[in-house]
């Protein structure tokens, strides 16, 4: 039996770190009122990293990928699969995965993007795991990378304070030992309007609304309901109890969603990795960024049982359970 196992992680944040106070001052110049107190109380976010103009998802993703490959001790040339989760690709095509493949100097491996917004990384990880289990890949690079700052309406105070830019990456390799134990992916497309960026290009012009729009309260309610169910489903599939988990690495959208979910699942806050305060919501990059932080600071260790969860536009959600 072949399994996939996580052998390396890496992440990258653009250097420009913008605190809530800096953002509030900037917004005030445009006649928008907000405060550190409002943002921290409602979301737990203290700061976010923003990419400089012109910096793309493939550039951030490449820098995270280099670190993950170095951590894994695997050469880029030995990758036979690259999957990139992003909703802010460099171009309509080619895929961001192909652009990162070229930057890494890999030729011939399969490379493609997955678009499941904030669930994207979990979708990509589950897909890479399926490729490896089926014998269709041996060394896979999975990346979540976003420049969400490009699709924010900086005149909409209800959304522009919530997001940041960044990238995270994982390297998976085929192994006789598990590895990724189970995954669970879901979507409900009838909810596509509660969180979307509904612009498109027609005849060379952007039509529709090119900015992220969100019904925050609907997203909050749906997120906690589906993530609770998904965590229970994936644990049941793997034959483990929620109390067996060493770590939960949830999508980093909002500390109130994370805390509420932890309480519903009975997982103590000491076992929950939360980086939303420092990174804000980096969409598909949020789970691998948080995972990499906790691995590098020594919290997540070899042998730990880790639940990763994503939720976002579509509406999409998913869980991956892994033995590290
Ligand atoms: N600063 C100050 N006031 C603000 C701001 C701001 N940045 N944004 C909105 N407000 C005001 C509103 O205008 C409103 O004022 P009013 O009462 O005079 O009309 C008031 O604050 C309350 O607005 P609500 O939208 O009702 O605020 P709510 O308590 O719902 O908090 C939030 C908003 C934080 C977005 C919340 O709905 C939430 O946590 N939703 C979860 C969604 C989420 O986290 N999404 C992230 C992306 S989705 C994903 O990753 C899955």
Tab-separated table of C-alpha atoms and ligand atoms in Angstrom:
chain	number	residue	atom	x	y	z
A	1	UNK	CA	0.000	0.000	0.000
A	2	UNK	CA	1.347	3.438	-0.945
A	3	UNK	CA	0.638	6.516	1.151
A	4	UNK	CA	1.730	10.127	0.921
A	5	UNK	CA	3.671	11.745	3.719
A	6	UNK	CA	4.594	15.378	4.417
A	7	UNK	CA	8.391	15.715	4.281
A	8	UNK	CA	8.939	19.457	4.056
A	9	UNK	CA	7.225	22.809	4.544
A	10	UNK	CA	8.024	26.428	3.766
A	11	UNK	CA	6.359	29.814	3.707
A	12	UNK	CA	6.937	33.354	2.589
A	13	UNK	CA	5.430	36.686	3.615
A	14	UNK	CA	6.125	39.894	1.692
A	15	UNK	CA	8.196	42.281	3.861
A	16	UNK	CA	5.694	45.166	3.941
A	17	UNK	CA	3.895	44.626	7.268
A	18	UNK	CA	0.916	46.932	7.795
A	19	UNK	CA	-0.508	47.217	11.316
A	20	UNK	CA	-4.159	48.040	11.998
A	21	UNK	CA	-3.138	51.518	13.150
A	22	UNK	CA	-1.213	52.146	9.923
A	23	UNK	CA	-4.174	50.877	7.896
A	24	UNK	CA	-6.639	53.023	9.883
A	25	UNK	CA	-4.503	56.124	9.206
A	26	UNK	CA	-4.374	55.303	5.505
A	27	UNK	CA	-8.126	54.695	5.349
A	28	UNK	CA	-8.854	57.933	7.231
A	29	UNK	CA	-7.227	59.836	4.368
A	30	UNK	CA	-9.922	58.326	2.116
A	31	UNK	CA	-12.681	59.282	4.555
A	32	UNK	CA	-13.114	55.751	5.966
A	33	UNK	CA	-13.349	55.227	9.696
A	34	UNK	CA	-11.916	52.138	11.401
A	35	UNK	CA	-9.701	51.403	14.389
A	36	UNK	CA	-7.301	48.844	15.796
A	37	UNK	CA	-9.870	48.175	18.510
A	38	UNK	CA	-12.696	47.397	16.001
A	39	UNK	CA	-10.514	45.120	13.889
A	40	UNK	CA	-8.977	43.226	16.825
A	41	UNK	CA	-12.298	42.745	18.621
A	42	UNK	CA	-14.183	41.478	15.550
A	43	UNK	CA	-11.419	39.438	13.907
A	44	UNK	CA	-8.296	38.995	16.085
A	45	UNK	CA	-6.225	40.544	13.282
A	46	UNK	CA	-3.393	42.880	14.372
A	47	UNK	CA	-1.452	43.202	11.122
A	48	UNK	CA	-1.122	41.865	7.580
A	49	UNK	CA	1.683	41.633	5.010
A	50	UNK	CA	1.019	43.256	1.637
A	51	UNK	CA	2.881	42.561	-1.586
A	52	UNK	CA	4.400	45.546	-3.379
A	53	UNK	CA	2.769	46.569	-6.669
A	54	UNK	CA	3.683	44.159	-9.439
A	55	UNK	CA	4.645	41.280	-7.131
A	56	UNK	CA	2.659	38.213	-8.153
A	57	UNK	CA	1.366	34.976	-6.629
A	58	UNK	CA	3.942	32.965	-8.595
A	59	UNK	CA	6.777	35.004	-7.055
A	60	UNK	CA	5.507	34.502	-3.490
A	61	UNK	CA	4.725	30.843	-4.163
A	62	UNK	CA	8.169	30.219	-5.663
A	63	UNK	CA	9.891	31.629	-2.547
A	64	UNK	CA	7.777	29.422	-0.256
A	65	UNK	CA	8.394	26.403	-2.516
A	66	UNK	CA	12.175	26.852	-2.420
A	67	UNK	CA	12.075	26.715	1.386
A	68	UNK	CA	9.822	23.637	1.427
A	69	UNK	CA	12.079	21.791	-1.028
A	70	UNK	CA	15.187	22.671	1.022
A	71	UNK	CA	13.396	21.466	4.161
A	72	UNK	CA	12.445	18.194	2.431
A	73	UNK	CA	15.910	17.701	0.901
A	74	UNK	CA	14.253	17.055	-2.473
A	75	UNK	CA	15.521	18.651	-5.680
A	76	UNK	CA	13.046	20.531	-7.868
A	77	UNK	CA	14.063	18.258	-10.744
A	78	UNK	CA	12.687	15.259	-8.827
A	79	UNK	CA	9.145	16.657	-8.551
A	80	UNK	CA	6.586	14.929	-10.741
A	81	UNK	CA	3.580	16.952	-9.570
A	82	UNK	CA	3.069	20.635	-8.723
A	83	UNK	CA	-0.360	21.833	-7.595
A	84	UNK	CA	-0.982	25.484	-6.799
A	85	UNK	CA	-4.058	26.691	-4.942
A	86	UNK	CA	-4.800	30.326	-5.723
A	87	UNK	CA	-7.669	32.651	-6.520
A	88	UNK	CA	-5.265	35.419	-7.504
A	89	UNK	CA	-3.292	33.800	-10.342
A	90	UNK	CA	-0.708	35.829	-12.262
A	91	UNK	CA	-2.671	35.339	-15.487
A	92	UNK	CA	-5.854	33.731	-16.787
A	93	UNK	CA	-3.428	31.258	-18.316
A	94	UNK	CA	-0.880	29.714	-18.168
A	95	UNK	CA	-1.474	28.404	-14.668
A	96	UNK	CA	0.488	29.771	-11.732
A	97	UNK	CA	1.721	26.192	-11.213
A	98	UNK	CA	3.385	26.248	-14.642
A	99	UNK	CA	4.994	29.612	-13.881
A	100	UNK	CA	6.372	28.315	-10.568
A	101	UNK	CA	7.533	25.124	-12.279
A	102	UNK	CA	9.546	27.252	-14.724
A	103	UNK	CA	11.039	29.363	-11.899
A	104	UNK	CA	12.062	26.162	-10.097
A	105	UNK	CA	13.621	24.742	-13.258
A	106	UNK	CA	11.487	21.594	-13.200
A	107	UNK	CA	10.509	20.196	-16.582
A	108	UNK	CA	8.043	17.441	-17.348
A	109	UNK	CA	6.163	17.041	-14.075
A	110	UNK	CA	2.415	17.635	-14.121
A	111	UNK	CA	1.520	21.191	-13.048
A	112	UNK	CA	-1.908	22.742	-12.568
A	113	UNK	CA	-3.892	25.155	-10.416
A	114	UNK	CA	-6.831	24.478	-8.139
A	115	UNK	CA	-9.397	27.184	-7.497
A	116	UNK	CA	-11.334	26.627	-4.291
A	117	UNK	CA	-10.600	30.026	-2.684
A	118	UNK	CA	-9.822	29.719	1.044
A	119	UNK	CA	-10.312	25.927	0.888
A	120	UNK	CA	-7.857	25.738	-2.006
A	121	UNK	CA	-4.866	24.388	-0.126
A	122	UNK	CA	-6.836	21.596	1.525
A	123	UNK	CA	-8.334	20.700	-1.869
A	124	UNK	CA	-4.835	20.693	-3.420
A	125	UNK	CA	-3.357	18.587	-0.620
A	126	UNK	CA	-6.136	15.999	-0.895
A	127	UNK	CA	-5.637	15.906	-4.684
A	128	UNK	CA	-1.859	15.403	-4.398
A	129	UNK	CA	-2.466	12.648	-1.837
A	130	UNK	CA	-4.825	10.901	-4.293
A	131	UNK	CA	-2.228	11.118	-7.108
A	132	UNK	CA	0.443	9.570	-4.874
A	133	UNK	CA	-1.817	6.826	-3.486
A	134	UNK	CA	-2.848	5.916	-7.033
A	135	UNK	CA	0.790	5.608	-8.110
A	136	UNK	CA	0.552	8.595	-10.466
A	137	UNK	CA	3.174	10.704	-8.649
A	138	UNK	CA	6.009	10.154	-6.164
A	139	UNK	CA	7.128	13.656	-5.175
A	140	UNK	CA	4.506	16.391	-5.076
A	141	UNK	CA	4.814	20.086	-4.306
A	142	UNK	CA	1.606	21.693	-3.031
A	143	UNK	CA	1.465	25.477	-2.745
A	144	UNK	CA	-1.109	27.992	-1.531
A	145	UNK	CA	-0.265	31.492	-2.702
A	146	UNK	CA	-2.272	34.696	-2.855
A	147	UNK	CA	-2.113	38.432	-3.452
A	148	UNK	CA	-5.625	39.114	-2.186
A	149	UNK	CA	-4.718	42.796	-1.767
A	150	UNK	CA	-5.229	43.057	-5.571
A	151	UNK	CA	-8.919	42.085	-5.441
A	152	UNK	CA	-9.880	44.110	-2.368
A	153	UNK	CA	-12.021	47.215	-2.603
A	154	UNK	CA	-9.914	49.517	-0.431
A	155	UNK	CA	-12.997	51.728	-0.046
A	156	UNK	CA	-15.006	48.903	1.572
A	157	UNK	CA	-13.994	48.937	5.230
A	158	UNK	CA	-15.960	45.743	5.961
A	159	UNK	CA	-13.627	43.643	3.798
A	160	UNK	CA	-10.334	45.476	3.176
A	161	UNK	CA	-9.186	45.112	6.803
A	162	UNK	CA	-9.537	41.310	6.764
A	163	UNK	CA	-6.978	40.053	4.240
A	164	UNK	CA	-3.240	39.806	3.636
A	165	UNK	CA	-0.804	38.401	1.062
A	166	UNK	CA	1.544	35.415	1.411
A	167	UNK	CA	2.377	31.855	0.417
A	168	UNK	CA	2.903	28.466	2.012
A	169	UNK	CA	4.121	25.172	0.552
A	170	UNK	CA	4.394	21.481	1.417
A	171	UNK	CA	6.314	18.633	-0.159
A	172	UNK	CA	4.685	15.195	-0.160
A	173	UNK	CA	6.435	11.977	-1.020
A	174	UNK	CA	5.319	8.373	-1.500
A	175	UNK	CA	5.835	6.168	1.536
A	176	UNK	CA	4.912	2.763	2.956
A	177	UNK	CA	3.831	4.500	6.173
A	178	UNK	CA	0.803	6.817	6.432
A	179	UNK	CA	1.097	9.924	6.114
A	180	UNK	CA	-2.091	11.535	5.148
A	181	UNK	CA	-4.754	9.383	6.794
A	182	UNK	CA	-7.970	10.778	5.323
A	183	UNK	CA	-9.483	13.771	3.591
A	184	UNK	CA	-12.971	15.149	3.109
A	185	UNK	CA	-13.866	17.787	0.493
A	186	UNK	CA	-17.246	19.436	0.001
A	187	UNK	CA	-18.944	22.328	-1.788
A	188	UNK	CA	-22.356	23.966	-2.028
A	189	UNK	CA	-22.431	26.100	-5.145
A	190	UNK	CA	-25.889	27.445	-4.348
A	191	UNK	CA	-24.112	29.712	-1.822
A	192	UNK	CA	-21.823	31.315	-4.405
A	193	UNK	CA	-23.167	34.800	-3.691
A	194	UNK	CA	-22.217	35.046	0.010
A	195	UNK	CA	-18.522	35.407	-0.856
A	196	UNK	CA	-17.347	36.177	-4.372
A	197	UNK	CA	-15.340	38.252	-6.808
A	198	UNK	CA	-17.730	38.325	-9.707
A	199	UNK	CA	-15.724	40.164	-12.368
A	200	UNK	CA	-14.692	38.719	-15.716
A	201	UNK	CA	-13.022	39.796	-18.921
A	202	UNK	CA	-15.166	40.225	-22.010
A	203	UNK	CA	-13.837	41.586	-25.267
A	204	UNK	CA	-10.768	42.983	-23.510
A	205	UNK	CA	-12.791	44.805	-20.828
A	206	UNK	CA	-13.379	43.892	-17.183
A	207	UNK	CA	-17.113	43.488	-16.674
A	208	UNK	CA	-19.081	42.819	-13.495
A	209	UNK	CA	-17.561	43.598	-10.095
A	210	UNK	CA	-13.826	42.835	-9.891
A	211	UNK	CA	-13.661	43.219	-6.095
A	212	UNK	CA	-14.177	40.716	-3.293
A	213	UNK	CA	-17.668	40.976	-1.774
A	214	UNK	CA	-18.822	39.161	1.324
A	215	UNK	CA	-21.902	38.711	3.465
A	216	UNK	CA	-19.816	38.380	6.626
A	217	UNK	CA	-22.495	37.067	8.944
A	218	UNK	CA	-23.665	34.357	6.515
A	219	UNK	CA	-20.064	33.270	5.966
A	220	UNK	CA	-19.469	33.119	9.719
A	221	UNK	CA	-22.552	30.945	10.383
A	222	UNK	CA	-21.921	28.585	7.461
A	223	UNK	CA	-18.187	28.240	8.204
A	224	UNK	CA	-18.617	27.059	11.791
A	225	UNK	CA	-21.386	24.608	10.861
A	226	UNK	CA	-19.598	22.926	7.958
A	227	UNK	CA	-16.164	22.806	9.603
A	228	UNK	CA	-17.594	21.146	12.693
A	229	UNK	CA	-19.240	18.444	10.551
A	230	UNK	CA	-16.181	18.028	8.308
A	231	UNK	CA	-13.809	17.538	11.284
A	232	UNK	CA	-16.031	14.778	12.640
A	233	UNK	CA	-16.352	13.118	9.202
A	234	UNK	CA	-12.616	13.021	8.505
A	235	UNK	CA	-11.806	11.660	11.977
A	236	UNK	CA	-14.448	8.960	11.555
A	237	UNK	CA	-12.992	7.993	8.145
A	238	UNK	CA	-9.537	7.600	9.714
A	239	UNK	CA	-10.874	5.813	12.805
A	240	UNK	CA	-9.530	8.402	15.249
A	241	UNK	CA	-11.199	10.479	17.946
A	242	UNK	CA	-11.171	14.277	18.064
A	243	UNK	CA	-9.451	13.904	21.440
A	244	UNK	CA	-6.560	12.077	19.681
A	245	UNK	CA	-5.630	15.225	17.748
A	246	UNK	CA	-2.351	16.883	18.688
A	247	UNK	CA	-2.999	19.972	16.563
A	248	UNK	CA	-5.730	21.654	14.609
A	249	UNK	CA	-4.587	24.034	11.846
A	250	UNK	CA	-7.781	25.737	10.651
A	251	UNK	CA	-8.186	28.305	7.887
A	252	UNK	CA	-7.118	31.623	9.372
A	253	UNK	CA	-10.099	33.854	8.590
A	254	UNK	CA	-11.153	35.159	11.947
A	255	UNK	CA	-10.200	34.294	15.536
A	256	UNK	CA	-13.868	34.195	16.525
A	257	UNK	CA	-14.556	31.442	13.940
A	258	UNK	CA	-11.458	29.556	15.127
A	259	UNK	CA	-12.363	29.850	18.844
A	260	UNK	CA	-16.023	28.980	18.258
A	261	UNK	CA	-15.064	25.897	16.242
A	262	UNK	CA	-12.520	24.759	18.829
A	263	UNK	CA	-15.181	24.977	21.536
A	264	UNK	CA	-17.763	23.084	19.403
A	265	UNK	CA	-15.269	20.294	18.747
A	266	UNK	CA	-13.968	20.243	22.326
A	267	UNK	CA	-10.402	20.960	21.201
A	268	UNK	CA	-8.521	23.077	23.755
A	269	UNK	CA	-7.078	26.361	22.449
A	270	UNK	CA	-3.513	25.176	23.300
A	271	UNK	CA	-3.912	22.611	20.484
A	272	UNK	CA	-5.143	25.132	17.907
A	273	UNK	CA	-2.635	26.965	15.699
A	274	UNK	CA	-3.742	30.574	15.182
A	275	UNK	CA	-1.710	32.977	13.045
A	276	UNK	CA	-4.589	35.182	11.893
A	277	UNK	CA	-3.377	37.905	14.271
A	278	UNK	CA	-0.060	38.225	12.416
A	279	UNK	CA	-1.003	37.181	8.854
A	280	UNK	CA	-4.702	38.173	8.570
A	281	UNK	CA	-6.656	36.040	6.087
A	282	UNK	CA	-4.347	34.928	3.264
A	283	UNK	CA	-6.991	32.660	1.681
A	284	UNK	CA	-5.381	29.549	0.116
A	285	UNK	CA	-2.047	30.400	1.760
A	286	UNK	CA	-3.394	30.520	5.298
A	287	UNK	CA	-3.233	26.813	6.247
A	288	UNK	CA	0.291	26.073	4.928
A	289	UNK	CA	1.561	29.372	6.381
A	290	UNK	CA	0.159	28.526	9.823
A	291	UNK	CA	1.386	24.929	9.572
A	292	UNK	CA	4.913	26.043	8.661
A	293	UNK	CA	5.055	28.550	11.536
A	294	UNK	CA	4.007	25.885	14.056
A	295	UNK	CA	6.399	23.314	12.634
A	296	UNK	CA	9.373	25.645	12.615
A	297	UNK	CA	8.737	26.929	16.162
A	298	UNK	CA	8.680	23.320	17.391
A	299	UNK	CA	4.960	22.958	18.179
A	300	UNK	CA	4.123	20.459	15.409
A	301	UNK	CA	6.532	17.519	15.719
A	302	UNK	CA	7.140	14.218	13.976
A	303	UNK	CA	4.467	11.707	14.965
A	304	UNK	CA	1.812	14.355	15.720
A	305	UNK	CA	-1.739	13.922	14.464
A	306	UNK	CA	-2.776	17.143	12.720
A	307	UNK	CA	-6.151	18.243	11.350
A	308	UNK	CA	-6.022	20.902	8.612
A	309	UNK	CA	-9.238	22.652	7.546
A	310	UNK	CA	-10.216	25.127	4.863
A	311	UNK	CA	-13.436	27.000	4.149
A	312	UNK	CA	-14.262	29.718	1.656
A	313	UNK	CA	-15.940	31.003	-1.459
A	314	UNK	CA	-17.859	28.634	-3.650
A	315	UNK	CA	-19.013	27.801	-0.980
A	316	UNK	CA	-16.274	25.214	-0.368
A	317	UNK	CA	-14.830	23.448	2.643
A	318	UNK	CA	-12.615	20.515	3.479
A	319	UNK	CA	-10.394	18.695	5.957
A	320	UNK	CA	-7.162	16.726	5.723
A	321	UNK	CA	-5.958	14.570	8.601
A	322	UNK	CA	-2.247	13.757	8.650
A	323	UNK	CA	0.271	11.910	10.800
A	324	UNK	CA	3.433	14.006	10.536
B	1	LIG	N1	-14.206	49.404	11.030
B	1	LIG	C1	-15.204	49.943	11.734
B	1	LIG	N2	-16.490	49.641	11.552
B	1	LIG	C2	-16.780	48.732	10.602
B	1	LIG	C3	-15.791	48.120	9.824
B	1	LIG	C4	-14.455	48.489	10.058
B	1	LIG	N3	-13.433	47.975	9.369
B	1	LIG	N4	-16.380	47.262	8.970
B	1	LIG	C5	-17.705	47.317	9.209
B	1	LIG	N5	-17.948	48.201	10.195
B	1	LIG	C6	-19.224	48.582	10.781
B	1	LIG	C7	-20.387	48.312	9.853
B	1	LIG	O1	-20.554	49.378	8.940
B	1	LIG	C8	-21.534	48.225	10.830
B	1	LIG	O2	-21.899	49.544	11.209
B	1	LIG	P1	-23.467	49.889	11.408
B	1	LIG	O3	-23.925	49.008	12.537
B	1	LIG	O4	-23.430	51.340	11.727
B	1	LIG	O5	-24.119	49.557	10.118
B	1	LIG	C9	-20.891	47.592	12.059
B	1	LIG	O6	-19.468	47.769	11.913
B	1	LIG	C10	-21.182	46.105	12.167
B	1	LIG	O7	-20.991	45.528	10.884
B	1	LIG	P2	-21.195	44.001	10.645
B	1	LIG	O8	-20.882	43.640	9.231
B	1	LIG	O9	-22.534	43.616	11.201
B	1	LIG	O10	-20.057	43.444	11.580
B	1	LIG	P3	-19.897	41.990	12.151
B	1	LIG	O11	-20.018	42.017	13.605
B	1	LIG	O12	-20.693	40.978	11.385
B	1	LIG	O13	-18.372	41.737	11.829
B	1	LIG	C11	-17.064	40.493	10.243
B	1	LIG	C12	-17.922	41.725	10.473
B	1	LIG	C13	-15.818	40.616	11.094
B	1	LIG	C14	-16.662	40.411	8.789
B	1	LIG	C15	-17.905	39.258	10.666
B	1	LIG	O14	-19.115	39.211	9.976
B	1	LIG	C16	-17.191	37.983	10.461
B	1	LIG	O15	-16.339	37.622	11.234
B	1	LIG	N6	-17.577	37.241	9.429
B	1	LIG	C17	-16.897	36.018	9.085
B	1	LIG	C18	-16.439	36.139	7.738
B	1	LIG	C19	-14.970	36.164	7.606
B	1	LIG	O16	-14.179	36.077	8.519
B	1	LIG	N7	-14.607	36.234	6.363
B	1	LIG	C20	-13.262	36.190	5.974
B	1	LIG	C21	-13.232	35.808	4.561
B	1	LIG	S1	-14.154	34.431	4.243
B	1	LIG	C22	-13.286	33.131	4.532
B	1	LIG	O17	-12.096	33.207	4.589
B	1	LIG	C23	-14.008	31.900	4.753
